[in-house]
Tab-separated table of C-alpha atoms in Angstrom:
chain	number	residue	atom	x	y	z
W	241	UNK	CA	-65.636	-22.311	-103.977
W	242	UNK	CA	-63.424	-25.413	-104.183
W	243	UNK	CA	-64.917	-28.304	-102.283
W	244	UNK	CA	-62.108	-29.863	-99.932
W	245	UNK	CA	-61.473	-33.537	-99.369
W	246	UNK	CA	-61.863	-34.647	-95.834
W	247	UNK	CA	-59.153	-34.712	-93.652
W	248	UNK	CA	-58.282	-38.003	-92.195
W	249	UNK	CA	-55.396	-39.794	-89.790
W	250	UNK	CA	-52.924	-41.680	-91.201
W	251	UNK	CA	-52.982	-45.112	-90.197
W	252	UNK	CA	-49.305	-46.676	-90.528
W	253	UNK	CA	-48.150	-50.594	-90.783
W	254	UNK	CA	-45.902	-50.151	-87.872
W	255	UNK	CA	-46.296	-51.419	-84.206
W	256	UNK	CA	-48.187	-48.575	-82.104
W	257	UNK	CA	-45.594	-48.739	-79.091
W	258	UNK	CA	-42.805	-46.165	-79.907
W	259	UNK	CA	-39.050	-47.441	-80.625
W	260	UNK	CA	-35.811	-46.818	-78.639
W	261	UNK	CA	-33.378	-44.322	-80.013
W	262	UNK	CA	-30.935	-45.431	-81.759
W	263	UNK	CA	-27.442	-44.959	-80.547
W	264	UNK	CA	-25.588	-41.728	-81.934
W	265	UNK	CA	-23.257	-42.910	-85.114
W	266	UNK	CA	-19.577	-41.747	-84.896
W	267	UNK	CA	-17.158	-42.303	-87.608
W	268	UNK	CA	-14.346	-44.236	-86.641
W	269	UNK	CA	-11.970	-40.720	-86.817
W	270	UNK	CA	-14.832	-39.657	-84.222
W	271	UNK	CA	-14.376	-42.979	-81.879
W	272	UNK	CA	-10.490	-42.599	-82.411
W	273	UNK	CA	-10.711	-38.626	-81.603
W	274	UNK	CA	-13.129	-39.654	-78.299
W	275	UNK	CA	-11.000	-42.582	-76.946
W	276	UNK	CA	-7.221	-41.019	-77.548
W	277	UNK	CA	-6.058	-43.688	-79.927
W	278	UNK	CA	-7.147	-46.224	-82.280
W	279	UNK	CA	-8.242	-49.954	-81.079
W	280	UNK	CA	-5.182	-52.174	-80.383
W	281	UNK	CA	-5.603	-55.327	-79.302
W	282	UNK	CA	-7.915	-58.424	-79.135
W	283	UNK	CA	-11.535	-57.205	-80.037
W	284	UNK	CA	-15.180	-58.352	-80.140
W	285	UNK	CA	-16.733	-58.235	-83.395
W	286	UNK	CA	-19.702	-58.345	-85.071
W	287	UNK	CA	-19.948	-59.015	-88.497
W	288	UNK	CA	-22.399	-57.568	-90.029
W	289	UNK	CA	-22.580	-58.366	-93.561
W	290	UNK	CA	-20.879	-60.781	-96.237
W	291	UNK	CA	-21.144	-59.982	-99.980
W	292	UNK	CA	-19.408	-62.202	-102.768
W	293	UNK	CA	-17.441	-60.249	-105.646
W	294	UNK	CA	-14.839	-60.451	-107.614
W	295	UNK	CA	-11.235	-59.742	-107.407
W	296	UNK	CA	-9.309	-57.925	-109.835
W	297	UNK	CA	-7.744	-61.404	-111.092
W	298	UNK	CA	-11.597	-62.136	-111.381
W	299	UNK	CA	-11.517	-64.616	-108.445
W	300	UNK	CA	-14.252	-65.026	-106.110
W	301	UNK	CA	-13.638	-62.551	-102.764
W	302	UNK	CA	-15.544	-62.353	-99.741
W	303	UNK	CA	-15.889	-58.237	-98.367
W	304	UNK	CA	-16.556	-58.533	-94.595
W	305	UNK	CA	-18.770	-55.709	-92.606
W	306	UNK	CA	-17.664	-55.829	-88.789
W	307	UNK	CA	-18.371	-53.727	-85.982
W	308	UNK	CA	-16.876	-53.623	-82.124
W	309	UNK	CA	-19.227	-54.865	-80.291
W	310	UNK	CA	-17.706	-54.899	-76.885
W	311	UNK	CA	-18.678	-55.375	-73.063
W	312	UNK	CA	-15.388	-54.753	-71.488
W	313	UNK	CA	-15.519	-51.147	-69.650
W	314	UNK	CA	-12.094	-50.391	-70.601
W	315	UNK	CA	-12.848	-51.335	-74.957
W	316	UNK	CA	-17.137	-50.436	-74.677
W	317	UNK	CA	-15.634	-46.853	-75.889
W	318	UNK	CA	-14.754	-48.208	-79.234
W	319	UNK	CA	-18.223	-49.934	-79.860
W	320	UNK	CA	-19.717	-48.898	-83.370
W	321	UNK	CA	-15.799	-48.527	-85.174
W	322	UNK	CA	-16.493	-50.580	-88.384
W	323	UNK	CA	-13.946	-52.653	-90.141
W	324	UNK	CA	-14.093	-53.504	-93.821
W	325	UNK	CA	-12.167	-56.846	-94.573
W	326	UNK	CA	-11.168	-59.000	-97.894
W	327	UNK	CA	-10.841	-62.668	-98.071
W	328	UNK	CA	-9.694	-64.248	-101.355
W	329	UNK	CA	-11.440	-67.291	-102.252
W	330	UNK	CA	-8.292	-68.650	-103.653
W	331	UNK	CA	-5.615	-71.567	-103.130
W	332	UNK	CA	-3.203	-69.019	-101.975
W	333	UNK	CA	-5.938	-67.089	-99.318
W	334	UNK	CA	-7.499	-70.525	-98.060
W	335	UNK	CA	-5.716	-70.582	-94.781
W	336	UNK	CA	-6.582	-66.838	-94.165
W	337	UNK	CA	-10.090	-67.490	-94.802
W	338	UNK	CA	-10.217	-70.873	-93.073
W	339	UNK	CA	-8.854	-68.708	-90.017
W	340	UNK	CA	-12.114	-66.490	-90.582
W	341	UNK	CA	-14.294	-69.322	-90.453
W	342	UNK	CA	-13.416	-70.936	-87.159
W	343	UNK	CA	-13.529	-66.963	-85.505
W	344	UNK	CA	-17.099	-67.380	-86.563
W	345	UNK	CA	-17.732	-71.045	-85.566
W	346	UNK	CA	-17.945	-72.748	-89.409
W	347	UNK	CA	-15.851	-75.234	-90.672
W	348	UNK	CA	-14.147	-75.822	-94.238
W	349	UNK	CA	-16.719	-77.955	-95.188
W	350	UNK	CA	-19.782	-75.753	-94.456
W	351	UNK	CA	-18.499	-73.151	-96.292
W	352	UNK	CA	-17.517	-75.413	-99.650
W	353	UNK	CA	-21.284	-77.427	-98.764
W	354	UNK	CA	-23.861	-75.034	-97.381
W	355	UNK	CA	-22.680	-71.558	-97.561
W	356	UNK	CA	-26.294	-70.070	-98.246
W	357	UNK	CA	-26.765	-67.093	-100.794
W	358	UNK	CA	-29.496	-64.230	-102.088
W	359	UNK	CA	-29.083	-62.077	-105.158
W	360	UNK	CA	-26.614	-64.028	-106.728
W	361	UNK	CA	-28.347	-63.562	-110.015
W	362	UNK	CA	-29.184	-60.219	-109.631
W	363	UNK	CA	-28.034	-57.153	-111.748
W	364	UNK	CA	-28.396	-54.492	-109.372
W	365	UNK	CA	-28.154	-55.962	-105.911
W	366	UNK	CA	-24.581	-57.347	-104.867
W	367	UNK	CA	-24.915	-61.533	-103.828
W	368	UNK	CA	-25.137	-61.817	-100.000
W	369	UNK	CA	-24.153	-64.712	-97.830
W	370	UNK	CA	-26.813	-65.182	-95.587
W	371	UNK	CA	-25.740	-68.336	-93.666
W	372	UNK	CA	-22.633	-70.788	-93.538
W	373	UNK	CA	-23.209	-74.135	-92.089
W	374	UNK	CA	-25.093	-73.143	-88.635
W	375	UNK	CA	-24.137	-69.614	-88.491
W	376	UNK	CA	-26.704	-67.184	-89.813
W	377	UNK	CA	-26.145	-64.075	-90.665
W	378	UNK	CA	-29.889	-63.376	-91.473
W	379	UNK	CA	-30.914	-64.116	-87.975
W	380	UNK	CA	-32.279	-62.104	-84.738
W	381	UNK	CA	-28.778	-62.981	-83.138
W	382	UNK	CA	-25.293	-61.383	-83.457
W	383	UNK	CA	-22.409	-63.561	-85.018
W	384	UNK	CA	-19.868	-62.531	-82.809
W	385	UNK	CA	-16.154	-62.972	-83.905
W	386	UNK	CA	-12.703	-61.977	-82.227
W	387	UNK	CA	-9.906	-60.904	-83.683
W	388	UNK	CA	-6.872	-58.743	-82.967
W	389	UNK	CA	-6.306	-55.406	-84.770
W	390	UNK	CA	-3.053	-53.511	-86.267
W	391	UNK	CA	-2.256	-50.272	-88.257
W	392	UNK	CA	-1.893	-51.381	-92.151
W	393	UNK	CA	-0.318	-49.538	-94.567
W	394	UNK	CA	-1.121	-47.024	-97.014
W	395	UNK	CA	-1.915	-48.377	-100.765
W	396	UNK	CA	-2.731	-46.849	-103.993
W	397	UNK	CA	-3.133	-43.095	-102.061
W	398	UNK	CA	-4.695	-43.772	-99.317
W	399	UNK	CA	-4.174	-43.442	-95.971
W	400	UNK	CA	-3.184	-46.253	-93.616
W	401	UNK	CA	-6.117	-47.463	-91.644
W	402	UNK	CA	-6.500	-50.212	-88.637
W	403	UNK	CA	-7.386	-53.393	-89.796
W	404	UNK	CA	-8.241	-57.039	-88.724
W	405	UNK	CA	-4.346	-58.565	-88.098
W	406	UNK	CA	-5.506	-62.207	-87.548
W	407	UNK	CA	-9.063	-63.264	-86.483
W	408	UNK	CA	-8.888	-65.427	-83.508
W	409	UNK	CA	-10.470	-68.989	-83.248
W	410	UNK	CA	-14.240	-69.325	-81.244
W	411	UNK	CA	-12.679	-72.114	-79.377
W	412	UNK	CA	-9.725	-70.361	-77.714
W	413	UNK	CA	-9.586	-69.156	-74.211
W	414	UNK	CA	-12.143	-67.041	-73.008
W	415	UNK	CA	-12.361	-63.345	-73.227
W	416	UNK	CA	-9.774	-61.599	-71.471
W	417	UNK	CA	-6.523	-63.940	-73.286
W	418	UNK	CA	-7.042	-64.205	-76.763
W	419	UNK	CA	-4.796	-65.230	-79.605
W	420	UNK	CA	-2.326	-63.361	-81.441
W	421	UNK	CA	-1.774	-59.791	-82.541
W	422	UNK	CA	-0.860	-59.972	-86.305
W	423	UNK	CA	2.437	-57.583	-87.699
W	424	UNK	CA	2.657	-59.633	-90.871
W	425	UNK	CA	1.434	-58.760	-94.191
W	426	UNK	CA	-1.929	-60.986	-94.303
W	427	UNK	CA	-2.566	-61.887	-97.756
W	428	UNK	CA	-5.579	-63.477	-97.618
W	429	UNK	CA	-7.679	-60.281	-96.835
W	430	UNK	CA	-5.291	-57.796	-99.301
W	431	UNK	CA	-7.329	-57.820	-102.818
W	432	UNK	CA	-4.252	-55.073	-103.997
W	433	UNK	CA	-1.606	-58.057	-104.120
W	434	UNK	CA	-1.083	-60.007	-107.418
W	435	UNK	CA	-1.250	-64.162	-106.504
W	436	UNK	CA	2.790	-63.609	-107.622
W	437	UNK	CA	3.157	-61.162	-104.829
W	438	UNK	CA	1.358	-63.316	-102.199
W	439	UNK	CA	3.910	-66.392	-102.967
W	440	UNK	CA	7.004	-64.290	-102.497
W	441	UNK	CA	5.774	-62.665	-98.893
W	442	UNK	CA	3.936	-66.174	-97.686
W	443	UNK	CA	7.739	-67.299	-97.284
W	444	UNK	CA	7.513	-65.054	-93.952
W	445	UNK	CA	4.930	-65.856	-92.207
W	446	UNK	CA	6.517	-68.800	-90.480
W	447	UNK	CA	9.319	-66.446	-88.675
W	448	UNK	CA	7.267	-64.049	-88.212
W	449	UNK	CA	4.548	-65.631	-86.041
W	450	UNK	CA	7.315	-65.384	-82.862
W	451	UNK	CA	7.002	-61.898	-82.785
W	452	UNK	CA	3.545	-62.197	-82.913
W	453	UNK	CA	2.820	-63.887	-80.067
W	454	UNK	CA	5.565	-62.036	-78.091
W	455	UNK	CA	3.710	-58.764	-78.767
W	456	UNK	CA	0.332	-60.364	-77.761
W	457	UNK	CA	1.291	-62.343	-74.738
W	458	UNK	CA	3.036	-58.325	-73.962
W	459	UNK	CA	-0.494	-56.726	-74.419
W	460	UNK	CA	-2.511	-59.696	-72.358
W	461	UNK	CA	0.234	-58.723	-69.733
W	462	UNK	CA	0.463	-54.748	-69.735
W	463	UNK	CA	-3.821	-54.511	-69.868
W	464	UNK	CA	-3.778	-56.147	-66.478
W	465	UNK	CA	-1.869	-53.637	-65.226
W	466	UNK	CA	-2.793	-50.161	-63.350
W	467	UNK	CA	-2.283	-46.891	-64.687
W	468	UNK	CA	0.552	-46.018	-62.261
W	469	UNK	CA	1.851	-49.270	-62.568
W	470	UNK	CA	2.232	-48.475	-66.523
W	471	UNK	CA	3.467	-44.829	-66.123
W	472	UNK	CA	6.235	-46.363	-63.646
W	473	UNK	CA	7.031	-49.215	-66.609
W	474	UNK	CA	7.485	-46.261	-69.150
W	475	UNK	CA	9.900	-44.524	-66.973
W	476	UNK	CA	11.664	-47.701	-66.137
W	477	UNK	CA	12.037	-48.416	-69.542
W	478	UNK	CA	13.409	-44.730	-70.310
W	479	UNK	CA	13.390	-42.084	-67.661
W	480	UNK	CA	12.900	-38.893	-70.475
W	481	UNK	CA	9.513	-40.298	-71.711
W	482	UNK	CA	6.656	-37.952	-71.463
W	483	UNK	CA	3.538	-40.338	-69.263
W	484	UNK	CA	1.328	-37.172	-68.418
W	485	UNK	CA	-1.943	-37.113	-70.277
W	486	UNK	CA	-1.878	-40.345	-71.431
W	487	UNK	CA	-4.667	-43.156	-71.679
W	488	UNK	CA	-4.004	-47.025	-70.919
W	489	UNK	CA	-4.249	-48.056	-74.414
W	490	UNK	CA	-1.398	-45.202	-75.316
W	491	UNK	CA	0.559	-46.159	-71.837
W	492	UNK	CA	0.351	-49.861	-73.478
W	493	UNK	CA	1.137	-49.095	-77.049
W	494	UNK	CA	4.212	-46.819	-75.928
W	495	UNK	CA	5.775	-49.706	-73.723
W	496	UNK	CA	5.243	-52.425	-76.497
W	497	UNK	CA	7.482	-50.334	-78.516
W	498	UNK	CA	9.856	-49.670	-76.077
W	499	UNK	CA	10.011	-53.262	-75.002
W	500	UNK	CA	9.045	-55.285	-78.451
W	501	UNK	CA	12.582	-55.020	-79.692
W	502	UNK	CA	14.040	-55.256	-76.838
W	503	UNK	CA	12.908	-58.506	-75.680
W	504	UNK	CA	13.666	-60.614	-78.864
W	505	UNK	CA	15.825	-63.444	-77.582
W	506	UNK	CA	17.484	-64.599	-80.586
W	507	UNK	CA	20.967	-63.071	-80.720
W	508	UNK	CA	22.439	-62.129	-83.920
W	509	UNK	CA	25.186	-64.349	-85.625
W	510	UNK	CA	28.729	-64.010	-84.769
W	511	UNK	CA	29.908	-60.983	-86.542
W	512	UNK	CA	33.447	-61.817	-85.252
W	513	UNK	CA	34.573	-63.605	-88.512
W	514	UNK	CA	37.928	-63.004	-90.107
W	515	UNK	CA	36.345	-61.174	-93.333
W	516	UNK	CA	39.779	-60.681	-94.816
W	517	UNK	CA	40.278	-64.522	-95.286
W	518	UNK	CA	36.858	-64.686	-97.774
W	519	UNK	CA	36.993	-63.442	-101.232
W	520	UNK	CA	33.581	-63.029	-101.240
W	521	UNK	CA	31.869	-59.567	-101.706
W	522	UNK	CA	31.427	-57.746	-97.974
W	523	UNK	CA	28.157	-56.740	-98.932
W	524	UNK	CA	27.123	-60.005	-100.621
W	525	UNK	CA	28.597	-61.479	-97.326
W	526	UNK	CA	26.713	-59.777	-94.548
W	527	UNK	CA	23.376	-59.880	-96.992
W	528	UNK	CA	23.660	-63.898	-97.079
W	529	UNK	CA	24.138	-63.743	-92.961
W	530	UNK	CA	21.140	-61.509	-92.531
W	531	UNK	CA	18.798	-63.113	-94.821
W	532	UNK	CA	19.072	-65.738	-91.959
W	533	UNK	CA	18.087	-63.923	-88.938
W	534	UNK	CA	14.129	-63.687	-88.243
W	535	UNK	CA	12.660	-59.708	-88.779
W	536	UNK	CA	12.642	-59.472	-84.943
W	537	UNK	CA	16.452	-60.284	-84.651
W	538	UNK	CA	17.142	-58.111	-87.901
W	539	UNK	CA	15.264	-54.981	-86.239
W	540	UNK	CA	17.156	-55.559	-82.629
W	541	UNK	CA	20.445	-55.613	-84.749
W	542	UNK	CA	19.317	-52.459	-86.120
W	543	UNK	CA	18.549	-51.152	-83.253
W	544	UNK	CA	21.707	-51.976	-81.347
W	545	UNK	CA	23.549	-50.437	-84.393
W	546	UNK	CA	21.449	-46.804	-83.550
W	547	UNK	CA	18.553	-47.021	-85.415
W	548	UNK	CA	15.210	-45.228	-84.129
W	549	UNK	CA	12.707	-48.017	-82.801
W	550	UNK	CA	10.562	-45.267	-84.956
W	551	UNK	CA	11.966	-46.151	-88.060
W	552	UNK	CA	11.688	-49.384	-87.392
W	553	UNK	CA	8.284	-50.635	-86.069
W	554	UNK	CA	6.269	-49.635	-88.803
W	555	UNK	CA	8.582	-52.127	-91.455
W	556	UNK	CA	7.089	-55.635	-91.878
W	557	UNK	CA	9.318	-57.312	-94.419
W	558	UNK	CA	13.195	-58.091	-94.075
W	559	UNK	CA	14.402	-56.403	-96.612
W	560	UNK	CA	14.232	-52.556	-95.864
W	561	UNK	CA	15.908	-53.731	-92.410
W	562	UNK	CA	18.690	-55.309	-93.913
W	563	UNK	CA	19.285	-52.300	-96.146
W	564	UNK	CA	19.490	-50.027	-92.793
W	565	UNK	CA	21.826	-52.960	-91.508
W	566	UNK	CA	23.966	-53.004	-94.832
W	567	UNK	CA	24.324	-49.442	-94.399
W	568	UNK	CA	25.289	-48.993	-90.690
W	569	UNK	CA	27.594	-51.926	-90.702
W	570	UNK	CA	29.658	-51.267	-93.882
W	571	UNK	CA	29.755	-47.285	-93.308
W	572	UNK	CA	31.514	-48.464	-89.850
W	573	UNK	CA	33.742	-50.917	-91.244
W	574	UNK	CA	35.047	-48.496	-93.718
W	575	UNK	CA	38.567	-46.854	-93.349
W	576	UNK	CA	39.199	-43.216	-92.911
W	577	UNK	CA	39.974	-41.733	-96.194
W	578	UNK	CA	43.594	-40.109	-95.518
């Protein structure tokens, strides 16, 4: 007979008294699926995590790990939906990421003086920033962040995702008014953009950053709003449109369409002008007047010439809009052919 060892109790290096549960994971498809819509808006964040690699023009770029971490009863819902961000480490992202450090409380010169890594030499383990200046991201406590959110675009096959539009300063107003709700391409967080690419769209930002604000200072107003008070907005704005079922954060998103083009108040230039007295190409003409206008004015014009506010939300550059412009206002100018 086989002699058997005795059976002991394990004894393990952990503290006797049991942990908490941790909360259930859900996928941000799961979150979306649960709360009727993706985040919009001004959001909490916590970021998580901060590795250092490089781009694919072999420049340094930072890939951000945040995570909603909200208190508000009507955004708590979204808590746990995980954002993965890009900034280039570059001449051409340093405003971008500059913007990033004063959402976390860090200046310029603690990241170029006493950014703090681990791993940087290692061959397996990816190099970690573990502290900038006085924020630590190694700590017990949270480095909390705001910043407002917006639908990207797809790239290279995949599907468009919600991203970080602009992340909001720690100094601005306090929770409930934050900054402004990004539509513009931002270029410091995109590693798919060549450094030419990011000079020919940085041109834009400039006009662009009225619309912005418009559609945030919209969104600070619409959130304070009931749910009947929204549902009668809707309707104001157009009587056929379907309210039942709806959430606030749909109720909201639906009237900032319905209203974001409407309210632009730059008019378009005069298109009274006696055409027949230029020689110049019609096309090259009206091309050369719209290159002028803002993309807020370019989409009303559109708009006001019969093109779906569908079609149009989702573009963020000037130049598809001008093409539906081109299009509408030449076909119409046209003569009958007999």
């Amino acid at each position: 007979m086989v002699a058997r060892s005795k059976v002991v109790t394990a004894k393990w290096g952990v503290p006797s008294k049991e942990p908490e549960d941790l909360p259930d994971f859900l996928s941000n498809e799961e979150i979306e699926e649960k709360m009727g819509g993706a985040p919009r808006g001004v959001f909490r964040l916590w970021v998580k995590k901060i590795t250092v690699v490089k781009n694919k023009n072999d420049d340094d770029m930072l890939k951000i790990t945040a995570e909603i971490f909200e208190t508000a009863k009507d955004k708590k819902g979204y808590n746990g939906w995980v954002f993965w961000e890009n900034q280039n480490v570059t001449e051409q992202g340093a405003s971008f990421l500059k913007q990033f450090l004063k959402s976390i409380g860090a200046t310029w010169a603690d990241f170029e003086k006493r950014t703090k890594l681990i791993n940087q030499n290692s061959a397996t383990e990816p190099t970690e920033i573990v502290a900038i200046g006085p924020v630590n991201f190694a700590g017990k406590t949270k480095v909390l962040a705001k910043a407002t959110t917006r639908m990207g675009k797809a790239q290279n096959g995949y599907e468009a995702k919600m991203e970080v539009g602009r992340w909001v300063p720690k100094d601005s107003d306090d929770d409930e008014s934050e900054d402004i709700e990004d539509e513009d391409e931002d270029l410091g967080e995109d590693e798919d953009l060549d450094e030419e690419d990011v000079e020919e769209v940085d041109g834009d930002d400039e006009e662009l950053e009225d619309d912005d604000e418009e559609e945030t200072e919209l969104r600070e107003e619409l959130d304070g709003l009931s749910l009947p008070d929204l549902r009668k907005r809707v309707k104001t704005n157009d009587a056929d449109a379907k309210t039942t079922g709806l959430k606030k954060p749909d109720l909201i998103n639906l009237i900032v369409e319905q209203e974001l083009l409407l309210d632009d108040e730059e008019e378009p230039e005069d298109e009274d002008e006696d055409l027949g007295e230029d020689e110049e190409d019609p096309e090259e003409e009206l091309r050369a007047e719209l290159a002028e206008l803002t993309l807020g004015a370019l989409k009303k014009r559109a708009k006001d010439n019969g093109e779906k506010v569908a079609v149009l939300r989702p573009l963020k550059t000037k130049e598809p809009v001008i093409d539906i412009i081109v299009a509408q206002e030449l076909e119409d100018d046209e003569e009958p052919p007999f």
